[in-house]
Amino acid sequence: MTVKIRFFARFRELLGTDIVTDVAPGMMFTSLITTVSRKNPAGYAAIFDENGTFHEFVILMKNGKRIEIADAAKTPVEDGDEIAVFPPVAGG
Amino acid sequence: MLSEREQERYKRQIMSFGQEGQERLKKAHVFIAGAGGLGSPISLYLAVAGVGRITIVDMDVVDQSNLNRQILHFDRDIGRKKTASAEEKLREINPDIMVNAIDVKIDETNAAYLVGGADGIVDAMDNYPIRYLLNDVAIAKEIPLFHGGIRGFYGQATTIIPGKTPCLKCIFPKAPPGEVFPVVGVTPGLIGMVQATEVLKYLLGIGDLLMGRLFIWDGMQAKADEICVKRNPGCEACGGVVKTARNKK
Ligand SMILES: [Zn+2]
């Protein structure tokens, strides 16, 4: 099955966007984003802390619906999912 | 009533939203938090549109490194208070409006007082702690918060209507770490225009606002996106507001 990952803002600069990837059934949200972001250590560090947990400010969405960070490790991704990962943009 | 001079000044936009709309703008009071990258274009365009009363707050002094984006301030203003510079420019660009520039740091003790009886709050801040304060004030006063944020070539904007849309904390519950962010002037120019357009539409009561929609701009790819955002019933900032409103009725 395939899913599409969309990174925004700084995450996009580091990791690109609209990444379409094949995933095994039962893959959890956190593992997917971990795998995809590992291709750039700076991208990984922007999204995850040293324990491999999402930074608390990271926003996760699955098909337009918010996924709480606390639930991401036990939320499976499904075929055709569109996943958005973004930070709040702070400058003014 | 509009003066003859105002009739002439606003002629081309009166074609768009009528005399009555222009009078609504003239009666309006908008609070702009920040006279920097976002606050500069927002205040200039709201001033020329004829928003009758503009309060703009900033605590900083103009620095040379501000000038790539903060177009309210000129080279000759380096070292001057941003509020002094802002007040001067806004008065010159439209002498028919009232401008009140306040040189103060917005904090929890003064935020509600500073906003006063404004019809809306424009978020032209560069950090989340103060944005959250403005969000609280907007919720307490039941007035909109026009949010904008930028970094490099990226920007975001949304319009928060307390009780109707998610608040800033529903969308972004946790602040990102503070940083000296890269910024190219065109980005706050563009996001500031999205915010200013929202302010005008809100005051005029026309069009569709960015309600429950986070507008995202990627200048590098020249792509605009929209993310649907929802209220968080457990939100620490607005979670209780609906209940209170319901209890009142
Ligand atoms: Zn909220």
mmCIF file of C-alpha atoms and ligand atoms in Angstrom:
data_model
loop_
_atom_site.group_PDB
_atom_site.id
_atom_site.type_symbol
_atom_site.label_atom_id
_atom_site.label_comp_id
_atom_site.label_asym_id
_atom_site.label_seq_id
_atom_site.Cartn_x
_atom_site.Cartn_y
_atom_site.Cartn_z
ATOM 1 C CA MET A 1 0.000 0.000 0.000
ATOM 2 C CA THR A 2 1.120 3.567 -0.593
ATOM 3 C CA VAL A 3 0.849 6.738 1.438
ATOM 4 C CA LYS A 4 1.821 10.327 0.769
ATOM 5 C CA ILE A 5 3.794 12.382 3.258
ATOM 6 C CA ARG A 6 3.762 16.142 3.073
ATOM 7 C CA PHE A 7 6.278 18.097 5.092
ATOM 8 C CA PHE A 8 5.891 21.828 5.549
ATOM 9 C CA ALA A 9 8.121 24.834 6.289
ATOM 10 C CA ARG A 10 11.500 23.941 7.801
ATOM 11 C CA PHE A 11 10.720 20.216 7.640
ATOM 12 C CA ARG A 12 10.194 20.586 3.912
ATOM 13 C CA GLU A 13 13.526 22.376 3.453
ATOM 14 C CA LEU A 14 15.281 19.479 5.125
ATOM 15 C CA LEU A 15 13.293 16.513 3.843
ATOM 16 C CA GLY A 16 11.461 17.516 0.695
ATOM 17 C CA THR A 17 7.744 16.982 0.314
ATOM 18 C CA ASP A 18 4.996 14.995 -1.344
ATOM 19 C CA ILE A 19 6.897 11.820 -0.634
ATOM 20 C CA VAL A 20 4.946 8.845 -1.915
ATOM 21 C CA THR A 21 6.137 5.671 -0.275
ATOM 22 C CA ASP A 22 5.220 1.992 -0.065
ATOM 23 C CA VAL A 23 4.457 0.805 3.425
ATOM 24 C CA ALA A 24 3.753 -2.580 4.929
ATOM 25 C CA PRO A 25 0.283 -3.068 6.401
ATOM 26 C CA GLY A 26 0.225 -2.338 10.115
ATOM 27 C CA MET A 27 2.973 0.303 9.939
ATOM 28 C CA MET A 28 2.465 2.872 12.675
ATOM 29 C CA PHE A 29 2.496 6.614 12.147
ATOM 30 C CA THR A 30 5.616 7.243 14.248
ATOM 31 C CA SER A 31 7.667 4.493 12.598
ATOM 32 C CA LEU A 32 6.771 5.766 9.148
ATOM 33 C CA ILE A 33 7.817 9.349 9.868
ATOM 34 C CA THR A 34 10.943 8.087 11.635
ATOM 35 C CA THR A 35 11.958 6.017 8.619
ATOM 36 C CA VAL A 36 11.292 8.768 6.114
ATOM 37 C CA SER A 37 13.030 11.512 8.117
ATOM 38 C CA ARG A 38 16.149 9.430 8.835
ATOM 39 C CA LYS A 39 17.429 10.169 5.334
ATOM 40 C CA ASN A 40 18.564 13.553 6.624
ATOM 41 C CA PRO A 41 19.918 13.712 10.197
ATOM 42 C CA ALA A 42 19.052 17.437 10.433
ATOM 43 C CA GLY A 43 15.526 16.668 9.271
ATOM 44 C CA TYR A 44 15.213 13.900 11.824
ATOM 45 C CA ALA A 45 16.534 16.168 14.596
ATOM 46 C CA ALA A 46 14.069 18.895 13.610
ATOM 47 C CA ILE A 47 11.140 16.508 14.133
ATOM 48 C CA PHE A 48 12.289 14.117 16.862
ATOM 49 C CA ASP A 49 14.129 14.546 20.161
ATOM 50 C CA GLU A 50 17.057 12.388 21.305
ATOM 51 C CA ASN A 51 14.642 9.754 22.638
ATOM 52 C CA GLY A 52 13.018 9.366 19.250
ATOM 53 C CA THR A 53 9.819 11.101 20.395
ATOM 54 C CA PHE A 54 8.198 13.855 18.355
ATOM 55 C CA HIS A 55 9.130 17.340 19.574
ATOM 56 C CA GLU A 56 6.075 18.591 21.459
ATOM 57 C CA PHE A 57 5.400 21.423 18.997
ATOM 58 C CA VAL A 58 5.198 19.170 15.907
ATOM 59 C CA ILE A 59 1.737 19.004 14.297
ATOM 60 C CA LEU A 60 0.685 15.685 12.763
ATOM 61 C CA MET A 61 -2.299 15.217 10.499
ATOM 62 C CA LYS A 62 -3.767 12.239 8.714
ATOM 63 C CA ASN A 63 -6.181 13.087 5.923
ATOM 64 C CA GLY A 64 -6.840 16.492 7.470
ATOM 65 C CA LYS A 65 -7.438 15.098 10.958
ATOM 66 C CA ARG A 66 -5.136 15.820 13.855
ATOM 67 C CA ILE A 67 -3.178 12.928 15.361
ATOM 68 C CA GLU A 68 -2.018 13.609 18.905
ATOM 69 C CA ILE A 69 1.678 12.947 19.440
ATOM 70 C CA ALA A 70 0.760 10.614 22.293
ATOM 71 C CA ASP A 71 -1.295 8.470 19.893
ATOM 72 C CA ALA A 72 1.072 8.484 16.916
ATOM 73 C CA ALA A 73 2.990 5.365 17.917
ATOM 74 C CA LYS A 74 -0.202 3.302 18.016
ATOM 75 C CA THR A 75 -1.994 4.845 15.043
ATOM 76 C CA PRO A 76 -1.607 2.665 11.926
ATOM 77 C CA VAL A 77 -1.286 4.275 8.512
ATOM 78 C CA GLU A 78 -3.701 3.089 5.859
ATOM 79 C CA ASP A 79 -3.558 2.778 2.104
ATOM 80 C CA GLY A 80 -3.971 6.135 0.396
ATOM 81 C CA ASP A 81 -3.400 8.188 3.543
ATOM 82 C CA GLU A 82 -2.177 11.725 3.112
ATOM 83 C CA ILE A 83 -0.005 12.632 6.046
ATOM 84 C CA ALA A 84 1.028 16.181 6.941
ATOM 85 C CA VAL A 85 3.853 17.020 9.332
ATOM 86 C CA PHE A 86 4.567 20.626 10.183
ATOM 87 C CA PRO A 87 5.957 23.013 12.790
ATOM 88 C CA PRO A 88 4.268 26.247 13.871
ATOM 89 C CA VAL A 89 5.918 29.063 11.931
ATOM 90 C CA ALA A 90 6.929 31.699 14.460
ATOM 91 C CA GLY A 91 8.542 34.691 12.773
ATOM 92 C CA GLY A 92 6.850 38.006 12.178
ATOM 93 C CA MET B 1 -19.893 60.647 7.163
ATOM 94 C CA LEU B 2 -17.062 60.738 4.683
ATOM 95 C CA SER B 3 -15.513 64.076 3.776
ATOM 96 C CA GLU B 4 -15.139 65.115 0.154
ATOM 97 C CA ARG B 5 -11.453 64.369 0.404
ATOM 98 C CA GLU B 6 -12.162 60.880 1.718
ATOM 99 C CA GLN B 7 -14.701 60.275 -1.040
ATOM 100 C CA GLU B 8 -11.997 61.018 -3.547
ATOM 101 C CA ARG B 9 -9.243 59.127 -1.730
ATOM 102 C CA TYR B 10 -11.298 55.939 -1.476
ATOM 103 C CA LYS B 11 -13.178 56.261 -4.768
ATOM 104 C CA ARG B 12 -11.720 53.155 -6.391
ATOM 105 C CA GLN B 13 -12.447 50.862 -3.467
ATOM 106 C CA ILE B 14 -15.885 52.341 -2.857
ATOM 107 C CA MET B 15 -16.542 50.911 -6.344
ATOM 108 C CA SER B 16 -15.860 47.542 -4.765
ATOM 109 C CA PHE B 17 -17.690 47.674 -1.418
ATOM 110 C CA GLY B 18 -19.698 50.864 -1.445
ATOM 111 C CA GLN B 19 -19.997 54.001 0.631
ATOM 112 C CA GLU B 20 -21.467 52.120 3.546
ATOM 113 C CA GLY B 21 -18.487 49.775 3.601
ATOM 114 C CA GLN B 22 -16.080 52.693 3.630
ATOM 115 C CA GLU B 23 -17.948 54.192 6.555
ATOM 116 C CA ARG B 24 -17.668 50.899 8.399
ATOM 117 C CA LEU B 25 -13.914 50.970 7.908
ATOM 118 C CA LYS B 26 -13.789 54.545 9.150
ATOM 119 C CA LYS B 27 -15.597 53.586 12.363
ATOM 120 C CA ALA B 28 -13.356 50.572 12.955
ATOM 121 C CA HIS B 29 -10.516 50.255 15.433
ATOM 122 C CA VAL B 30 -7.822 47.680 14.764
ATOM 123 C CA PHE B 31 -5.092 46.664 17.170
ATOM 124 C CA ILE B 32 -1.806 45.622 15.552
ATOM 125 C CA ALA B 33 0.651 43.791 17.796
ATOM 126 C CA GLY B 34 4.070 44.511 16.331
ATOM 127 C CA ALA B 35 5.564 47.056 13.940
ATOM 128 C CA GLY B 36 8.055 44.675 12.324
ATOM 129 C CA GLY B 37 8.013 42.466 9.238
ATOM 130 C CA LEU B 38 4.296 41.679 9.319
ATOM 131 C CA GLY B 39 3.182 44.816 11.155
ATOM 132 C CA SER B 40 4.768 47.103 8.529
ATOM 133 C CA PRO B 41 2.790 46.061 5.441
ATOM 134 C CA ILE B 42 -0.349 45.330 7.470
ATOM 135 C CA SER B 43 -0.447 48.765 9.096
ATOM 136 C CA LEU B 44 0.401 50.576 5.857
ATOM 137 C CA TYR B 45 -2.364 48.872 3.894
ATOM 138 C CA LEU B 46 -4.971 49.138 6.637
ATOM 139 C CA ALA B 47 -4.071 52.828 6.907
ATOM 140 C CA VAL B 48 -4.495 53.514 3.200
ATOM 141 C CA ALA B 49 -7.705 51.470 3.152
ATOM 142 C CA GLY B 50 -9.105 53.972 5.652
ATOM 143 C CA VAL B 51 -9.407 51.920 8.848
ATOM 144 C CA GLY B 52 -10.350 54.837 11.089
ATOM 145 C CA ARG B 53 -8.319 54.000 14.124
ATOM 146 C CA ILE B 54 -5.119 51.989 14.285
ATOM 147 C CA THR B 55 -3.328 51.134 17.493
ATOM 148 C CA ILE B 56 0.116 49.687 16.900
ATOM 149 C CA VAL B 57 2.360 48.392 19.665
ATOM 150 C CA ASP B 58 6.073 47.648 19.625
ATOM 151 C CA MET B 59 8.910 47.866 22.130
ATOM 152 C CA ASP B 60 11.900 47.834 19.797
ATOM 153 C CA VAL B 61 14.273 50.316 18.251
ATOM 154 C CA VAL B 62 14.880 50.258 14.492
ATOM 155 C CA ASP B 63 18.017 48.282 13.673
ATOM 156 C CA GLN B 64 19.835 48.243 10.351
ATOM 157 C CA SER B 65 19.179 44.500 10.054
ATOM 158 C CA ASN B 66 15.386 45.163 10.169
ATOM 159 C CA LEU B 67 15.380 47.123 6.940
ATOM 160 C CA ASN B 68 15.212 44.181 4.509
ATOM 161 C CA ARG B 69 11.581 43.652 5.509
ATOM 162 C CA GLN B 70 10.227 46.245 7.925
ATOM 163 C CA ILE B 71 9.176 48.712 5.277
ATOM 164 C CA LEU B 72 7.593 51.155 7.729
ATOM 165 C CA HIS B 73 11.107 52.081 8.787
ATOM 166 C CA PHE B 74 13.659 53.868 6.647
ATOM 167 C CA ASP B 75 17.426 54.087 6.759
ATOM 168 C CA ARG B 76 17.162 57.456 8.520
ATOM 169 C CA ASP B 77 15.148 55.800 11.339
ATOM 170 C CA ILE B 78 17.950 53.540 12.571
ATOM 171 C CA GLY B 79 18.164 53.998 16.337
ATOM 172 C CA ARG B 80 14.657 55.497 16.590
ATOM 173 C CA LYS B 81 11.796 53.840 18.405
ATOM 174 C CA LYS B 82 9.731 51.767 15.973
ATOM 175 C CA THR B 83 6.570 53.318 17.368
ATOM 176 C CA ALA B 84 7.777 56.868 16.601
ATOM 177 C CA SER B 85 8.732 55.833 13.084
ATOM 178 C CA ALA B 86 5.473 53.925 12.559
ATOM 179 C CA GLU B 87 3.274 56.752 13.794
ATOM 180 C CA GLU B 88 5.006 59.243 11.510
ATOM 181 C CA LYS B 89 4.732 57.088 8.378
ATOM 182 C CA LEU B 90 1.138 56.023 8.953
ATOM 183 C CA ARG B 91 0.017 59.624 9.594
ATOM 184 C CA GLU B 92 1.765 60.775 6.446
ATOM 185 C CA ILE B 93 0.393 58.025 4.268
ATOM 186 C CA ASN B 94 -3.151 58.789 5.419
ATOM 187 C CA PRO B 95 -3.818 61.950 7.423
ATOM 188 C CA ASP B 96 -7.529 61.075 7.598
ATOM 189 C CA ILE B 97 -7.135 58.290 10.134
ATOM 190 C CA MET B 98 -6.173 58.167 13.808
ATOM 191 C CA VAL B 99 -2.944 56.405 14.704
ATOM 192 C CA ASN B 100 -1.911 55.528 18.207
ATOM 193 C CA ALA B 101 1.527 53.944 18.527
ATOM 194 C CA ILE B 102 2.395 52.564 21.945
ATOM 195 C CA ASP B 103 5.964 51.821 22.970
ATOM 196 C CA VAL B 104 5.567 48.949 25.416
ATOM 197 C CA LYS B 105 6.228 45.235 25.792
ATOM 198 C CA ILE B 106 2.965 43.320 25.641
ATOM 199 C CA ASP B 107 2.611 41.088 28.708
ATOM 200 C CA GLU B 108 -0.139 39.422 30.717
ATOM 201 C CA THR B 109 -0.628 42.492 32.913
ATOM 202 C CA ASN B 110 -1.293 44.962 30.086
ATOM 203 C CA ALA B 111 -2.496 42.959 27.050
ATOM 204 C CA ALA B 112 -6.258 43.296 27.634
ATOM 205 C CA TYR B 113 -5.912 46.973 28.567
ATOM 206 C CA LEU B 114 -3.839 47.773 25.461
ATOM 207 C CA VAL B 115 -6.323 46.094 23.129
ATOM 208 C CA GLY B 116 -9.094 48.122 24.775
ATOM 209 C CA GLY B 117 -12.238 48.325 22.686
ATOM 210 C CA ALA B 118 -10.593 47.336 19.385
ATOM 211 C CA ASP B 119 -12.716 45.432 16.859
ATOM 212 C CA GLY B 120 -9.945 42.937 16.155
ATOM 213 C CA ILE B 121 -6.370 41.999 16.965
ATOM 214 C CA VAL B 122 -3.747 41.529 14.283
ATOM 215 C CA ASP B 123 -0.984 39.121 15.249
ATOM 216 C CA ALA B 124 2.209 40.599 13.832
ATOM 217 C CA MET B 125 4.360 39.095 16.563
ATOM 218 C CA ASP B 126 7.522 37.042 16.234
ATOM 219 C CA ASN B 127 7.013 34.623 19.117
ATOM 220 C CA TYR B 128 4.368 32.249 20.474
ATOM 221 C CA PRO B 129 4.274 33.270 24.165
ATOM 222 C CA ILE B 130 2.921 36.721 23.240
ATOM 223 C CA ARG B 131 0.702 35.220 20.527
ATOM 224 C CA TYR B 132 -0.904 33.032 23.210
ATOM 225 C CA LEU B 133 -1.563 36.151 25.308
ATOM 226 C CA LEU B 134 -3.237 37.849 22.337
ATOM 227 C CA ASN B 135 -5.233 34.657 21.785
ATOM 228 C CA ASP B 136 -6.461 34.801 25.411
ATOM 229 C CA VAL B 137 -7.443 38.462 25.031
ATOM 230 C CA ALA B 138 -9.299 37.743 21.777
ATOM 231 C CA ILE B 139 -11.220 34.916 23.484
ATOM 232 C CA ALA B 140 -12.026 37.006 26.569
ATOM 233 C CA LYS B 141 -13.219 39.993 24.503
ATOM 234 C CA GLU B 142 -14.845 37.828 21.816
ATOM 235 C CA ILE B 143 -13.051 39.624 19.019
ATOM 236 C CA PRO B 144 -11.133 38.049 16.129
ATOM 237 C CA LEU B 145 -7.418 37.342 16.086
ATOM 238 C CA PHE B 146 -5.840 37.555 12.644
ATOM 239 C CA HIS B 147 -2.861 35.229 12.888
ATOM 240 C CA GLY B 148 0.214 35.275 10.687
ATOM 241 C CA GLY B 149 3.680 33.745 10.952
ATOM 242 C CA ILE B 150 6.665 33.567 8.634
ATOM 243 C CA ARG B 151 10.073 31.970 8.281
ATOM 244 C CA GLY B 152 12.341 32.303 5.259
ATOM 245 C CA PHE B 153 10.117 31.836 2.229
ATOM 246 C CA TYR B 154 7.353 30.093 4.229
ATOM 247 C CA GLY B 155 4.361 31.619 5.854
ATOM 248 C CA GLN B 156 1.032 30.755 7.449
ATOM 249 C CA ALA B 157 -2.141 32.644 8.299
ATOM 250 C CA THR B 158 -5.553 31.960 9.755
ATOM 251 C CA THR B 159 -8.479 33.903 11.162
ATOM 252 C CA ILE B 160 -9.617 33.042 14.650
ATOM 253 C CA ILE B 161 -13.177 33.913 15.609
ATOM 254 C CA PRO B 162 -13.671 32.986 19.280
ATOM 255 C CA GLY B 163 -16.520 30.539 19.769
ATOM 256 C CA LYS B 164 -16.679 29.708 16.065
ATOM 257 C CA THR B 165 -13.221 28.582 15.005
ATOM 258 C CA PRO B 166 -10.337 26.799 16.651
ATOM 259 C CA CYS B 167 -8.198 29.217 18.637
ATOM 260 C CA LEU B 168 -4.428 29.540 18.219
ATOM 261 C CA LYS B 169 -3.840 27.038 21.032
ATOM 262 C CA CYS B 170 -6.220 24.508 19.460
ATOM 263 C CA ILE B 171 -4.082 24.654 16.310
ATOM 264 C CA PHE B 172 -0.654 25.067 17.906
ATOM 265 C CA PRO B 173 -0.805 23.863 21.509
ATOM 266 C CA LYS B 174 2.957 24.092 22.048
ATOM 267 C CA ALA B 175 5.338 26.875 21.078
ATOM 268 C CA PRO B 176 8.347 25.986 18.960
ATOM 269 C CA PRO B 177 11.717 26.910 20.487
ATOM 270 C CA GLY B 178 12.728 30.552 20.004
ATOM 271 C CA GLU B 179 15.277 31.237 17.265
ATOM 272 C CA VAL B 180 16.708 33.989 15.109
ATOM 273 C CA PHE B 181 14.722 33.052 12.029
ATOM 274 C CA PRO B 182 15.742 33.703 8.436
ATOM 275 C CA VAL B 183 13.350 36.025 6.614
ATOM 276 C CA VAL B 184 13.069 37.534 3.167
ATOM 277 C CA GLY B 185 10.911 40.670 3.125
ATOM 278 C CA VAL B 186 8.573 39.405 0.435
ATOM 279 C CA THR B 187 7.252 36.679 2.760
ATOM 280 C CA PRO B 188 5.885 38.944 5.530
ATOM 281 C CA GLY B 189 4.734 41.193 2.674
ATOM 282 C CA LEU B 190 2.626 38.383 1.265
ATOM 283 C CA ILE B 191 1.382 36.911 4.554
ATOM 284 C CA GLY B 192 0.729 40.424 5.890
ATOM 285 C CA MET B 193 -1.491 41.049 2.869
ATOM 286 C CA VAL B 194 -3.444 37.864 3.579
ATOM 287 C CA GLN B 195 -3.985 39.082 7.155
ATOM 288 C CA ALA B 196 -4.891 42.637 6.096
ATOM 289 C CA THR B 197 -7.349 41.285 3.512
ATOM 290 C CA GLU B 198 -8.965 39.200 6.254
ATOM 291 C CA VAL B 199 -9.237 42.265 8.506
ATOM 292 C CA LEU B 200 -10.938 44.294 5.771
ATOM 293 C CA LYS B 201 -13.369 41.486 4.881
ATOM 294 C CA TYR B 202 -14.222 40.986 8.540
ATOM 295 C CA LEU B 203 -14.845 44.704 9.106
ATOM 296 C CA LEU B 204 -16.876 44.944 5.910
ATOM 297 C CA GLY B 205 -18.772 41.707 6.563
ATOM 298 C CA ILE B 206 -18.003 40.353 3.086
ATOM 299 C CA GLY B 207 -16.408 37.270 1.571
ATOM 300 C CA ASP B 208 -15.266 34.033 3.193
ATOM 301 C CA LEU B 209 -12.786 34.314 6.016
ATOM 302 C CA LEU B 210 -9.938 31.886 6.726
ATOM 303 C CA MET B 211 -12.074 30.298 9.451
ATOM 304 C CA GLY B 212 -10.935 26.819 10.471
ATOM 305 C CA ARG B 213 -8.462 26.949 7.604
ATOM 306 C CA LEU B 214 -4.734 27.333 7.996
ATOM 307 C CA PHE B 215 -3.358 29.010 4.888
ATOM 308 C CA ILE B 216 0.190 27.906 4.112
ATOM 309 C CA TRP B 217 2.446 29.612 1.623
ATOM 310 C CA ASP B 218 5.616 28.110 0.192
ATOM 311 C CA GLY B 219 7.342 30.875 -1.726
ATOM 312 C CA MET B 220 10.110 28.587 -2.986
ATOM 313 C CA GLN B 221 7.643 26.386 -4.803
ATOM 314 C CA ALA B 222 5.112 29.180 -5.361
ATOM 315 C CA LYS B 223 2.445 26.967 -3.828
ATOM 316 C CA ALA B 224 -0.387 27.830 -1.512
ATOM 317 C CA ASP B 225 -1.932 25.094 0.612
ATOM 318 C CA GLU B 226 -4.759 24.930 3.033
ATOM 319 C CA ILE B 227 -5.037 22.727 6.065
ATOM 320 C CA CYS B 228 -8.384 22.216 7.729
ATOM 321 C CA VAL B 229 -8.048 22.872 11.471
ATOM 322 C CA LYS B 230 -10.527 21.895 14.167
ATOM 323 C CA ARG B 231 -11.367 22.996 17.678
ATOM 324 C CA ASN B 232 -9.836 21.005 20.473
ATOM 325 C CA PRO B 233 -12.553 20.419 23.097
ATOM 326 C CA GLY B 234 -9.833 20.032 25.711
ATOM 327 C CA CYS B 235 -8.039 23.253 24.694
ATOM 328 C CA GLU B 236 -6.692 25.041 27.754
ATOM 329 C CA ALA B 237 -7.303 28.460 26.162
ATOM 330 C CA CYS B 238 -10.775 28.160 24.644
ATOM 331 C CA GLY B 239 -12.086 24.783 25.868
ATOM 332 C CA GLY B 240 -14.130 26.443 28.588
ATOM 333 C CA VAL B 241 -15.414 29.383 26.571
ATOM 334 C CA VAL B 242 -18.245 27.597 24.840
ATOM 335 C CA LYS B 243 -19.444 26.162 28.125
ATOM 336 C CA THR B 244 -19.523 29.580 29.766
ATOM 337 C CA ALA B 245 -21.372 31.065 26.823
ATOM 338 C CA ARG B 246 -23.889 28.203 26.932
ATOM 339 C CA ASN B 247 -24.368 28.575 30.669
ATOM 340 C CA LYS B 248 -25.166 32.252 30.237
ATOM 341 C CA LYS B 249 -28.057 31.418 27.920
HETATM 342 ZN ZN ZN C 1 -8.551 26.591 21.673
#
